[in-house]
PDB file of C-alpha atoms in Angstrom:
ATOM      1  CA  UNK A   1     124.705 110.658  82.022  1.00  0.00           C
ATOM      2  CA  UNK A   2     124.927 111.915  85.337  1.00  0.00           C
ATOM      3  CA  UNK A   3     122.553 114.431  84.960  1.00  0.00           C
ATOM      4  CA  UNK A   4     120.080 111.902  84.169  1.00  0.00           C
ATOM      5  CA  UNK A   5     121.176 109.507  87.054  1.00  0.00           C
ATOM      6  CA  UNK A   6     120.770 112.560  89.660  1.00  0.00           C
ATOM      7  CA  UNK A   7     117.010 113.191  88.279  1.00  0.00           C
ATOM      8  CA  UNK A   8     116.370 109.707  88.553  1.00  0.00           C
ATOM      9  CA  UNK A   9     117.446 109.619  92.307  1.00  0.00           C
ATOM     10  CA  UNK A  10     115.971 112.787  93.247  1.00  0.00           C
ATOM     11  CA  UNK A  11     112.608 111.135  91.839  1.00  0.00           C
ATOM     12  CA  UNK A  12     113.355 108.460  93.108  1.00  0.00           C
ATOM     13  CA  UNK A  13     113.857 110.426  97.195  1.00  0.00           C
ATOM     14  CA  UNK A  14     110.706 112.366  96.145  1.00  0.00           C
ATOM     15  CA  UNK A  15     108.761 109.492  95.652  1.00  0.00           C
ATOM     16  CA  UNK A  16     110.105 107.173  98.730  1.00  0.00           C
ATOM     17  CA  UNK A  17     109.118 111.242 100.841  1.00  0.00           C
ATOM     18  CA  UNK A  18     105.429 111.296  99.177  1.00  0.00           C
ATOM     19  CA  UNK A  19     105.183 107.132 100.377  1.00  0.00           C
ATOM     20  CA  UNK A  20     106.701 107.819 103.794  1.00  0.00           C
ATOM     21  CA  UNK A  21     104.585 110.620 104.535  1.00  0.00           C
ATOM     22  CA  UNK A  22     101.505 107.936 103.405  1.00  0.00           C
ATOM     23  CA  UNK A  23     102.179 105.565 105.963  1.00  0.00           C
ATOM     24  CA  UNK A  24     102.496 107.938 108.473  1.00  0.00           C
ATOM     25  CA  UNK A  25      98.568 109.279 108.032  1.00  0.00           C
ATOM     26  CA  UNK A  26      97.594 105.701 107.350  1.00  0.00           C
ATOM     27  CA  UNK A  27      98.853 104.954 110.410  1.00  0.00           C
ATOM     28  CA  UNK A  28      97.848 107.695 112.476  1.00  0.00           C
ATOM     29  CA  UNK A  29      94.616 106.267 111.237  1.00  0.00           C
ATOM     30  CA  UNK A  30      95.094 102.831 112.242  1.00  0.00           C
ATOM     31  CA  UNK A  31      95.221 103.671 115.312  1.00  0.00           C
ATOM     32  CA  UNK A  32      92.019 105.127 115.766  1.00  0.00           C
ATOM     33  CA  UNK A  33      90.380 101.992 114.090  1.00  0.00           C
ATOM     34  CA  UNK A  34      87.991 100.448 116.222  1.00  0.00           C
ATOM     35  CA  UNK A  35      84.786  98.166 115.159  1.00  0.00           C
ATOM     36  CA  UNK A  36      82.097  96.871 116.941  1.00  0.00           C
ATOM     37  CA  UNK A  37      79.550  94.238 116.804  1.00  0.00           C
ATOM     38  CA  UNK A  38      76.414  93.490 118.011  1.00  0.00           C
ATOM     39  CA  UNK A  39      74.465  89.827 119.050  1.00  0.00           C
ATOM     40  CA  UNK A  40      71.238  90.217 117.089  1.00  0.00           C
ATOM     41  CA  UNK A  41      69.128  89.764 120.785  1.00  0.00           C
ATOM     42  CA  UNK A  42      71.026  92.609 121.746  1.00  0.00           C
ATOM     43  CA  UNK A  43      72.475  90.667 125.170  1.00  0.00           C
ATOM     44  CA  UNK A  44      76.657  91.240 123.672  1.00  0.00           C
ATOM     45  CA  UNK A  45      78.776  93.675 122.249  1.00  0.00           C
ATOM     46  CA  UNK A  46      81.976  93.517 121.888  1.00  0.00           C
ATOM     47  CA  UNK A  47      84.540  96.428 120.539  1.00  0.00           C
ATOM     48  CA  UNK A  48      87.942  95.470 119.083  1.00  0.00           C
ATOM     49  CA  UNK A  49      90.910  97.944 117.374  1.00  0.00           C
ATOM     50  CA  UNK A  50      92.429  98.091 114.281  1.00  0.00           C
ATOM     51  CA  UNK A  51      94.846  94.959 114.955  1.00  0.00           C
ATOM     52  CA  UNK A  52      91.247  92.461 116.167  1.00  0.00           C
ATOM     53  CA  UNK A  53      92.111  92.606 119.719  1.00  0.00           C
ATOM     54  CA  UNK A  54      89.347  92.954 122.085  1.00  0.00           C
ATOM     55  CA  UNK A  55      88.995  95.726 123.948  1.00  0.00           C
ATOM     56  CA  UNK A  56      85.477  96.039 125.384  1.00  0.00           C
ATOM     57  CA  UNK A  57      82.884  93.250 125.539  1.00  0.00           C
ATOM     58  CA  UNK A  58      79.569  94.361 127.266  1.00  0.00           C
ATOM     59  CA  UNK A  59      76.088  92.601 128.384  1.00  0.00           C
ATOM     60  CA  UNK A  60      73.186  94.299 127.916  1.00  0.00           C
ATOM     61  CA  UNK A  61      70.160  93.655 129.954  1.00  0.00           C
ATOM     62  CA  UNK A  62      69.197  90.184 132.460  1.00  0.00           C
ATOM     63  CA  UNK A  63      69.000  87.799 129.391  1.00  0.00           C
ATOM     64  CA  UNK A  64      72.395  86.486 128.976  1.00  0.00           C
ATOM     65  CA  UNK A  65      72.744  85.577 133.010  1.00  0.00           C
ATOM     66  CA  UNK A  66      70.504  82.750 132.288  1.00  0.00           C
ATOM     67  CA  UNK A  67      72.007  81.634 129.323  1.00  0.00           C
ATOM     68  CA  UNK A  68      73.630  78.256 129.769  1.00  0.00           C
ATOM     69  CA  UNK A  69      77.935  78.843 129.502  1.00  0.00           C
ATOM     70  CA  UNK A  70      78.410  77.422 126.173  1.00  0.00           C
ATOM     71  CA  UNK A  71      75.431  79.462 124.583  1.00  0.00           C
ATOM     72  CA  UNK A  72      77.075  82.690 126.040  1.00  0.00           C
ATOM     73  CA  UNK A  73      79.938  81.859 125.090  1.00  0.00           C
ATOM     74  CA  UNK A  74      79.161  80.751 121.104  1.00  0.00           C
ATOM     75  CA  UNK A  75      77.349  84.199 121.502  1.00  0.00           C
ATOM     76  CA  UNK A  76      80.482  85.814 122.914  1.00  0.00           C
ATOM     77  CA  UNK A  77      82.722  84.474 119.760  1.00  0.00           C
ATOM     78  CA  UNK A  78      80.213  85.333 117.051  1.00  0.00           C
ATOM     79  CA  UNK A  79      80.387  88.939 117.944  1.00  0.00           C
ATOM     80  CA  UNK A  80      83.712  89.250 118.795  1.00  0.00           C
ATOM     81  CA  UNK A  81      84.795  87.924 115.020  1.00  0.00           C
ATOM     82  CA  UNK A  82      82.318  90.084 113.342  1.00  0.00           C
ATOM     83  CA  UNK A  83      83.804  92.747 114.990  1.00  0.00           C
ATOM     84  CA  UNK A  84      87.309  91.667 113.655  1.00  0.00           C
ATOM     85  CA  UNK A  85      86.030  91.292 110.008  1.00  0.00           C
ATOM     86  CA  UNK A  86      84.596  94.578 110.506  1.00  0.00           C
ATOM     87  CA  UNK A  87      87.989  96.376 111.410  1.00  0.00           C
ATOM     88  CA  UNK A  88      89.642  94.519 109.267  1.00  0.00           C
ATOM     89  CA  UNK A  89      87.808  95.591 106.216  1.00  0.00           C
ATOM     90  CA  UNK A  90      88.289  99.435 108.054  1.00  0.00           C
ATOM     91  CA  UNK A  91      92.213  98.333 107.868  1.00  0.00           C
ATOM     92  CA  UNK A  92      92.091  97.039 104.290  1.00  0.00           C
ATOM     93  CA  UNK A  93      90.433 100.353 103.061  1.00  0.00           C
ATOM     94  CA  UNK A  94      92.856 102.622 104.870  1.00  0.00           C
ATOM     95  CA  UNK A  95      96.284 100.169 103.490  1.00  0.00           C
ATOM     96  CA  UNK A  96      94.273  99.912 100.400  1.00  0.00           C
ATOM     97  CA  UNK A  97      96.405 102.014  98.362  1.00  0.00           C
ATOM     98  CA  UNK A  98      99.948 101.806  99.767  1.00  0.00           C
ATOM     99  CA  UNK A  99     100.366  97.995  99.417  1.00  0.00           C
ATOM    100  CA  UNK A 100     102.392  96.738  96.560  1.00  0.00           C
ATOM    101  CA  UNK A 101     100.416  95.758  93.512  1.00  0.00           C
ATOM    102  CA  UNK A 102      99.535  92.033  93.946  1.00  0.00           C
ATOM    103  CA  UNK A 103      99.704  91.978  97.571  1.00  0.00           C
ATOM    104  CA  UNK A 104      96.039  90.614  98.966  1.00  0.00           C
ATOM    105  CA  UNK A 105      95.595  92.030 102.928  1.00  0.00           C
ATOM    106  CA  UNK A 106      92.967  89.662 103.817  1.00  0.00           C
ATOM    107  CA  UNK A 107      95.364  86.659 102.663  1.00  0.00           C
ATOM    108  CA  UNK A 108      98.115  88.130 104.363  1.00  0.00           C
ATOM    109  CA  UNK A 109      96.071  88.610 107.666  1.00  0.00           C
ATOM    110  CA  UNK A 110      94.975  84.551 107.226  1.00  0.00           C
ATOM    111  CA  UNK A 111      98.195  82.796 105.805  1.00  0.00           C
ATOM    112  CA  UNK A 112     100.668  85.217 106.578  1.00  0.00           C
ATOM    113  CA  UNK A 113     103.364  86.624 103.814  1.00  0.00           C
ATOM    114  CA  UNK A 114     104.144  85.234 100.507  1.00  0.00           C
ATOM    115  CA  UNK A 115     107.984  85.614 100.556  1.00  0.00           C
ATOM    116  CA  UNK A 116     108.549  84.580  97.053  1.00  0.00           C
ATOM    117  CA  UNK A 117     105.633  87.698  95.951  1.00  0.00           C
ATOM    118  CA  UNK A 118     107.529  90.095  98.256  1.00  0.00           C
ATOM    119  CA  UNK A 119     110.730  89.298  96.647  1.00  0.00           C
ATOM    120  CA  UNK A 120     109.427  89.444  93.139  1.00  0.00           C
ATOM    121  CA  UNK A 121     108.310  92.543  93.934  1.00  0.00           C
ATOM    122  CA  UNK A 122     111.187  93.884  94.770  1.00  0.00           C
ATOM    123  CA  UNK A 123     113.103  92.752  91.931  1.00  0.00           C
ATOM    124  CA  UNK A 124     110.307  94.719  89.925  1.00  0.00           C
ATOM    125  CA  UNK A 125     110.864  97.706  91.513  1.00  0.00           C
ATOM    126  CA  UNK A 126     114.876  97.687  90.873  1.00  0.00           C
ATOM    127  CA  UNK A 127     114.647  96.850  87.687  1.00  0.00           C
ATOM    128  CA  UNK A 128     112.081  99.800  87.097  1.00  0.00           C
ATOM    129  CA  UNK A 129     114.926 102.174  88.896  1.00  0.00           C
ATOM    130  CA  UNK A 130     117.772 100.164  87.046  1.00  0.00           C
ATOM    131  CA  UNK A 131     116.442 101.451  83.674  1.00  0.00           C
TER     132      UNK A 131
END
Protein backbone atom coordinates (compact mmCIF):
# COMPACT_ATOMS: atom_id res chain seq x y z
CA UNK A 1 0.00 0.00 0.00
CA UNK A 2 2.51 2.44 0.61
CA UNK A 3 4.66 1.44 -1.93
CA UNK A 4 2.04 2.12 -4.35
CA UNK A 5 1.04 5.53 -2.73
CA UNK A 6 4.89 6.70 -2.94
CA UNK A 7 4.92 5.76 -6.88
CA UNK A 8 1.86 7.52 -7.28
CA UNK A 9 3.32 10.78 -5.69
CA UNK A 10 6.60 10.56 -7.20
CA UNK A 11 4.53 10.46 -10.63
CA UNK A 12 2.61 12.58 -9.56
CA UNK A 13 6.08 15.39 -8.61
CA UNK A 14 7.44 14.13 -11.98
CA UNK A 15 4.62 15.14 -13.81
CA UNK A 16 3.77 18.66 -11.92
CA UNK A 17 8.35 19.05 -12.83
CA UNK A 18 7.74 18.08 -16.72
CA UNK A 19 4.43 20.90 -16.56
CA UNK A 20 6.45 23.47 -14.62
CA UNK A 21 9.32 23.31 -16.77
CA UNK A 22 6.43 23.85 -19.82
CA UNK A 23 5.31 27.02 -18.67
CA UNK A 24 8.51 28.27 -18.14
CA UNK A 25 9.57 27.91 -22.16
CA UNK A 26 6.03 28.90 -23.01
CA UNK A 27 6.60 31.77 -21.30
CA UNK A 28 9.95 32.67 -22.16
CA UNK A 29 8.16 32.62 -25.45
CA UNK A 30 5.44 34.85 -24.65
CA UNK A 31 7.46 37.25 -24.14
CA UNK A 32 9.00 37.55 -27.33
CA UNK A 33 5.46 37.56 -29.00
CA UNK A 34 4.94 40.47 -30.98
CA UNK A 35 2.44 40.91 -34.17
CA UNK A 36 2.01 43.45 -36.51
CA UNK A 37 -0.43 44.78 -38.90
CA UNK A 38 -0.60 46.64 -41.79
CA UNK A 39 -3.51 49.35 -43.37
CA UNK A 40 -3.93 47.91 -46.85
CA UNK A 41 -2.82 51.74 -48.40
CA UNK A 42 0.16 51.17 -46.55
CA UNK A 43 -0.22 54.83 -44.54
CA UNK A 44 -0.33 52.62 -40.64
CA UNK A 45 1.29 50.03 -38.88
CA UNK A 46 0.98 49.29 -35.76
CA UNK A 47 3.07 46.51 -33.57
CA UNK A 48 1.58 45.07 -30.36
CA UNK A 49 3.11 42.08 -27.80
CA UNK A 50 1.97 39.01 -26.73
CA UNK A 51 -0.62 40.53 -24.07
CA UNK A 52 -2.38 43.18 -27.32
CA UNK A 53 -0.80 46.19 -25.99
CA UNK A 54 0.51 48.59 -28.41
CA UNK A 55 3.80 49.20 -28.66
CA UNK A 56 4.69 50.89 -31.95
CA UNK A 57 2.23 52.55 -34.34
CA UNK A 58 3.97 54.15 -37.44
CA UNK A 59 2.85 56.40 -40.63
CA UNK A 60 4.22 55.72 -43.66
CA UNK A 61 4.49 58.27 -46.33
CA UNK A 62 2.35 62.08 -46.74
CA UNK A 63 -1.08 60.32 -47.22
CA UNK A 64 -2.47 59.97 -43.85
CA UNK A 65 -1.64 63.92 -42.90
CA UNK A 66 -4.50 64.76 -45.05
CA UNK A 67 -6.75 62.31 -43.92
CA UNK A 68 -9.65 63.85 -42.06
CA UNK A 69 -9.25 62.72 -37.87
CA UNK A 70 -11.92 60.23 -37.79
CA UNK A 71 -10.69 58.41 -41.07
CA UNK A 72 -7.16 58.17 -39.42
CA UNK A 73 -8.32 57.22 -36.67
CA UNK A 74 -10.96 54.19 -37.93
CA UNK A 75 -7.65 53.42 -39.86
CA UNK A 76 -5.61 53.57 -36.66
CA UNK A 77 -8.14 50.94 -34.81
CA UNK A 78 -8.46 48.52 -37.71
CA UNK A 79 -4.80 47.83 -37.62
CA UNK A 80 -4.19 47.98 -34.23
CA UNK A 81 -6.95 44.95 -33.61
CA UNK A 82 -5.66 42.93 -36.41
CA UNK A 83 -2.56 43.11 -34.86
CA UNK A 84 -4.12 41.82 -31.52
CA UNK A 85 -5.95 38.88 -33.27
CA UNK A 86 -2.74 38.21 -34.80
CA UNK A 87 -0.75 37.78 -31.43
CA UNK A 88 -3.33 36.36 -29.98
CA UNK A 89 -3.59 33.45 -32.28
CA UNK A 90 0.66 33.47 -31.77
CA UNK A 91 -0.44 33.16 -27.85
CA UNK A 92 -3.09 30.48 -28.39
CA UNK A 93 -0.56 28.28 -30.39
CA UNK A 94 2.24 28.62 -27.87
CA UNK A 95 -0.59 27.86 -24.54
CA UNK A 96 -2.08 25.48 -26.94
CA UNK A 97 -1.01 22.47 -25.23
CA UNK A 98 -0.64 23.29 -21.52
CA UNK A 99 -4.27 24.47 -20.94
CA UNK A 100 -6.60 22.10 -19.26
CA UNK A 101 -8.73 20.05 -21.59
CA UNK A 102 -11.94 22.08 -22.19
CA UNK A 103 -10.51 25.35 -21.51
CA UNK A 104 -11.16 27.71 -24.87
CA UNK A 105 -8.24 30.77 -24.84
CA UNK A 106 -10.01 32.93 -27.18
CA UNK A 107 -13.24 32.75 -24.80
CA UNK A 108 -11.22 33.27 -21.93
CA UNK A 109 -9.41 36.36 -23.52
CA UNK A 110 -13.29 37.78 -24.43
CA UNK A 111 -15.49 36.73 -21.35
CA UNK A 112 -12.98 36.07 -18.93
CA UNK A 113 -12.85 32.60 -16.73
CA UNK A 114 -15.48 30.07 -16.34
CA UNK A 115 -15.13 29.39 -12.56
CA UNK A 116 -17.52 26.57 -12.43
CA UNK A 117 -15.11 24.74 -15.64
CA UNK A 118 -11.99 25.56 -13.58
CA UNK A 119 -13.39 23.96 -10.59
CA UNK A 120 -14.69 20.93 -12.37
CA UNK A 121 -11.53 20.55 -13.54
CA UNK A 122 -9.98 20.33 -10.66
CA UNK A 123 -12.19 17.95 -9.09
CA UNK A 124 -11.21 15.76 -12.25
CA UNK A 125 -7.83 15.89 -11.64
CA UNK A 126 -8.14 14.72 -7.76
CA UNK A 127 -10.21 12.22 -8.39
CA UNK A 128 -7.74 10.88 -11.17
CA UNK A 129 -4.86 11.11 -8.24
CA UNK A 130 -7.47 9.83 -5.57
CA UNK A 131 -7.67 6.47 -7.42
Amino acid sequence: MFSSMHNDMTEALQELRAKQDQLATAFRELDEVTASATSADRTVKATVDGRGRLTDLAFQGRRWRDMAPKELGAKIVEVVADAQRQAAAAVDEVMGGLTPAGVDLQELRENGPDVAAVIDSAIGEVGRWSR
